[in-house]
Amino acid sequence: MNQEIATAEQDVEQGGRGLAKLNPAPRQAYEFVLKIDDAPGPFAVVEGSAQYDVVNEQECGRIVPATGRAGRITSQENVQLQKVGDNEYRGTVYLDLMQDEDYYGRGVCQWKFSGAGAMLKATGAAGETRFLSFIEADRFVKGDSETQHYADMGYPRESMEDYADYGEDAPDGFKPELRDKLFSVTLAGKEARS
């Protein structure tokens, strides 16, 4: 088991899911909608993701010897987004994508969907700005939307290489002279019909 855990931890460090398993028959499907407004140019890279967290890691997770506490267990899973219009993308998120299971011999780990996110890049070239947005699970499930605003001046590249731009909730988060040079990304969820 110790070798399996060490291998799993290396996998997580490299962006994998470690011991976590996917539910072979997820049923709680939601449509993930991404809309881009007033962008200064096209985006060659539009990637979606869904985040899942174990809500009871203290009861089920691996105990970290240095602290005596269980470490946080989380997984970021890719969401395939399809372009459905000039500035709109859609994909499917499953709230029950992760498999509840006893991964460490201490009890069943219970997974919960915690939100959906997106990453956009102009051409996908190394060093370009990564425009990032995220919508929390409660808003996603209710069918609410989350809009982030970004300054055109960061497209396609900011002065820092590979800059992560998280945007602002509202245009007034920017200097007045930039407020008419913004674009936005809106994320929303809605329950998929069977």
Coordinates of C-alpha atoms in Angstrom, one line a residue:
M1 CA 0.0 0.0 0.0
N2 CA 2.9 2.4 0.8
Q3 CA 4.3 2.1 -2.7
E4 CA 0.8 2.6 -4.2
I5 CA 0.4 5.8 -2.2
A6 CA 3.8 7.1 -3.1
T7 CA 3.1 6.5 -6.8
A8 CA -0.3 8.1 -6.4
E9 CA 1.2 11.2 -4.8
Q10 CA 3.7 11.5 -7.7
D11 CA 0.8 11.3 -10.1
V12 CA -1.1 14.1 -8.2
E13 CA 2.1 16.3 -8.3
Q14 CA 2.1 15.9 -12.1
G15 CA -1.6 16.8 -12.5
G16 CA -3.1 13.4 -12.2
R17 CA -5.9 12.1 -9.9
G18 CA -3.8 9.7 -7.8
L19 CA -5.9 7.0 -6.2
A20 CA -9.2 8.8 -7.1
K21 CA -11.4 7.0 -9.5
L22 CA -14.1 8.1 -11.8
N23 CA -17.7 7.0 -11.4
P24 CA -18.3 4.5 -14.2
A25 CA -22.0 5.6 -14.5
P26 CA -22.4 9.3 -13.6
R27 CA -26.0 10.5 -13.8
Q28 CA -26.2 14.1 -12.5
A29 CA -25.5 15.9 -15.8
Y30 CA -25.4 19.7 -16.1
E31 CA -24.7 21.7 -19.2
F32 CA -21.7 24.0 -18.8
V33 CA -22.1 27.2 -20.8
L34 CA -19.2 29.7 -21.6
K35 CA -19.8 33.0 -23.4
I36 CA -17.2 35.5 -24.4
D37 CA -18.2 39.1 -25.1
D38 CA -16.2 41.9 -26.8
A39 CA -12.9 40.0 -26.9
P40 CA -10.1 41.9 -28.8
G41 CA -9.4 38.8 -30.9
P42 CA -10.1 35.1 -31.2
F43 CA -9.2 32.4 -28.7
A44 CA -7.5 29.2 -30.0
V45 CA -7.5 27.6 -26.6
V46 CA -10.8 27.3 -24.7
E47 CA -10.6 24.7 -22.0
G48 CA -13.1 23.7 -19.3
S49 CA -12.6 21.9 -16.0
A50 CA -14.7 20.7 -13.1
Q51 CA -13.3 20.6 -9.6
Y52 CA -14.2 18.0 -7.0
D53 CA -13.2 17.9 -3.4
V54 CA -13.5 15.2 -0.7
V55 CA -15.7 16.6 2.1
N56 CA -14.6 14.2 4.8
E57 CA -10.8 13.8 4.3
Q58 CA -10.2 13.9 8.1
E59 CA -12.2 10.6 8.4
C60 CA -10.9 8.9 5.2
G61 CA -7.7 10.5 3.9
R62 CA -4.1 9.5 4.3
I63 CA -2.6 10.9 7.5
V64 CA 0.5 13.1 6.8
P65 CA 3.1 12.0 9.2
A66 CA 4.6 15.5 9.7
T67 CA 1.3 17.0 10.9
G68 CA -0.8 14.0 12.0
R69 CA -3.7 15.4 9.9
A70 CA -5.2 14.1 6.7
G71 CA -4.3 16.1 3.6
R72 CA -6.9 17.8 1.3
I73 CA -8.1 15.6 -1.5
T74 CA -9.1 17.3 -4.7
S75 CA -9.4 16.6 -8.4
Q76 CA -9.6 18.8 -11.5
E77 CA -11.2 17.0 -14.4
N78 CA -11.3 18.2 -18.0
V79 CA -14.6 19.2 -19.5
Q80 CA -14.8 19.0 -23.3
L81 CA -16.2 22.2 -24.6
Q82 CA -17.7 22.5 -28.1
K83 CA -18.0 25.7 -29.9
V84 CA -21.7 26.3 -30.6
G85 CA -21.6 29.9 -31.8
D86 CA -19.2 32.7 -32.6
N87 CA -18.5 33.3 -28.9
E88 CA -20.3 30.4 -27.1
Y89 CA -19.1 27.0 -25.9
R90 CA -20.9 24.2 -24.2
G91 CA -20.0 21.0 -22.4
T92 CA -21.3 18.5 -19.9
V93 CA -20.4 18.4 -16.2
Y94 CA -21.4 15.5 -14.0
L95 CA -21.8 16.4 -10.3
D96 CA -21.3 12.7 -9.4
L97 CA -18.2 12.1 -11.7
M98 CA -15.9 11.0 -8.8
Q99 CA -16.3 7.6 -7.2
D100 CA -16.9 7.5 -3.4
E101 CA -14.6 4.8 -2.2
D102 CA -12.3 3.8 0.7
Y103 CA -8.9 4.8 -0.8
Y104 CA -6.7 4.7 2.3
G105 CA -8.3 2.0 4.5
R106 CA -9.8 4.5 6.9
G107 CA -13.3 4.8 5.5
V108 CA -15.2 5.9 2.4
C109 CA -14.1 9.3 1.0
Q110 CA -17.2 11.3 -0.1
W111 CA -16.6 13.5 -3.2
K112 CA -18.5 16.7 -3.9
F113 CA -18.5 18.9 -7.0
S114 CA -17.1 22.3 -6.0
G115 CA -17.3 24.3 -9.2
A116 CA -16.4 24.7 -12.9
G117 CA -13.8 26.8 -14.5
A118 CA -12.3 27.8 -17.8
M119 CA -9.0 28.8 -19.2
L120 CA -8.6 30.8 -22.5
K121 CA -5.5 31.7 -24.5
A122 CA -5.2 33.7 -27.7
T123 CA -3.2 31.3 -29.8
G124 CA -1.9 28.8 -27.3
A125 CA 1.7 29.9 -27.7
A126 CA 4.0 29.6 -24.7
G127 CA 4.0 32.6 -22.5
E128 CA 0.6 34.0 -23.5
T129 CA -1.8 35.3 -20.9
R130 CA -4.1 32.6 -19.3
F131 CA -7.5 34.2 -18.8
L132 CA -9.1 32.2 -15.9
S133 CA -12.6 32.1 -14.6
F134 CA -14.5 29.9 -12.1
I135 CA -18.1 29.5 -10.9
E136 CA -18.8 28.0 -7.5
A137 CA -21.0 24.8 -7.3
D138 CA -24.0 26.4 -5.6
R139 CA -24.3 29.1 -8.2
F140 CA -23.7 26.6 -11.1
V141 CA -26.4 24.2 -9.8
K142 CA -28.9 27.0 -9.3
G143 CA -28.5 28.1 -12.9
D144 CA -26.9 31.4 -12.0
S145 CA -24.0 32.9 -14.0
E146 CA -20.6 34.3 -13.1
T147 CA -19.0 37.0 -15.2
Q148 CA -15.3 38.1 -15.1
H149 CA -14.0 41.2 -16.9
Y150 CA -10.5 41.4 -18.4
A151 CA -8.4 44.3 -19.8
D152 CA -7.8 44.1 -23.6
M153 CA -4.2 45.1 -23.0
G154 CA -3.4 41.7 -21.6
Y155 CA -4.4 40.0 -24.9
P156 CA -2.6 38.0 -26.2
R157 CA 0.3 38.6 -23.8
E158 CA 0.9 40.4 -20.6
S159 CA 4.3 41.9 -19.7
M160 CA 4.9 38.8 -17.5
E161 CA 5.3 35.4 -19.2
D162 CA 2.4 33.0 -18.7
Y163 CA 0.5 35.5 -16.7
A164 CA -2.6 34.1 -14.9
D165 CA -5.4 36.8 -15.3
Y166 CA -8.3 36.1 -12.9
G167 CA -10.2 39.3 -14.1
E168 CA -12.5 41.4 -12.0
D169 CA -16.1 40.9 -11.0
A170 CA -17.1 44.3 -12.4
P171 CA -15.7 47.0 -14.8
D172 CA -15.3 49.4 -11.9
G173 CA -12.4 47.2 -10.6
F174 CA -10.3 48.7 -13.4
K175 CA -8.9 52.2 -13.8
P176 CA -11.4 54.6 -15.5
E177 CA -9.3 54.8 -18.7
L178 CA -9.4 51.0 -19.2
R179 CA -13.2 50.5 -18.6
D180 CA -14.1 50.9 -22.2
K181 CA -11.4 48.5 -23.3
L182 CA -12.6 45.3 -21.5
F183 CA -14.0 41.9 -22.5
S184 CA -15.8 39.4 -20.4
V185 CA -16.2 35.7 -19.9
T186 CA -19.5 34.4 -18.4
L187 CA -19.9 30.9 -17.0
A188 CA -23.2 29.2 -16.2
G189 CA -24.7 25.9 -15.6
K190 CA -28.1 24.4 -16.1
E191 CA -29.5 20.9 -15.5
A192 CA -29.3 18.8 -18.5
R193 CA -32.6 17.3 -19.8
S194 CA -32.8 13.5 -20.1

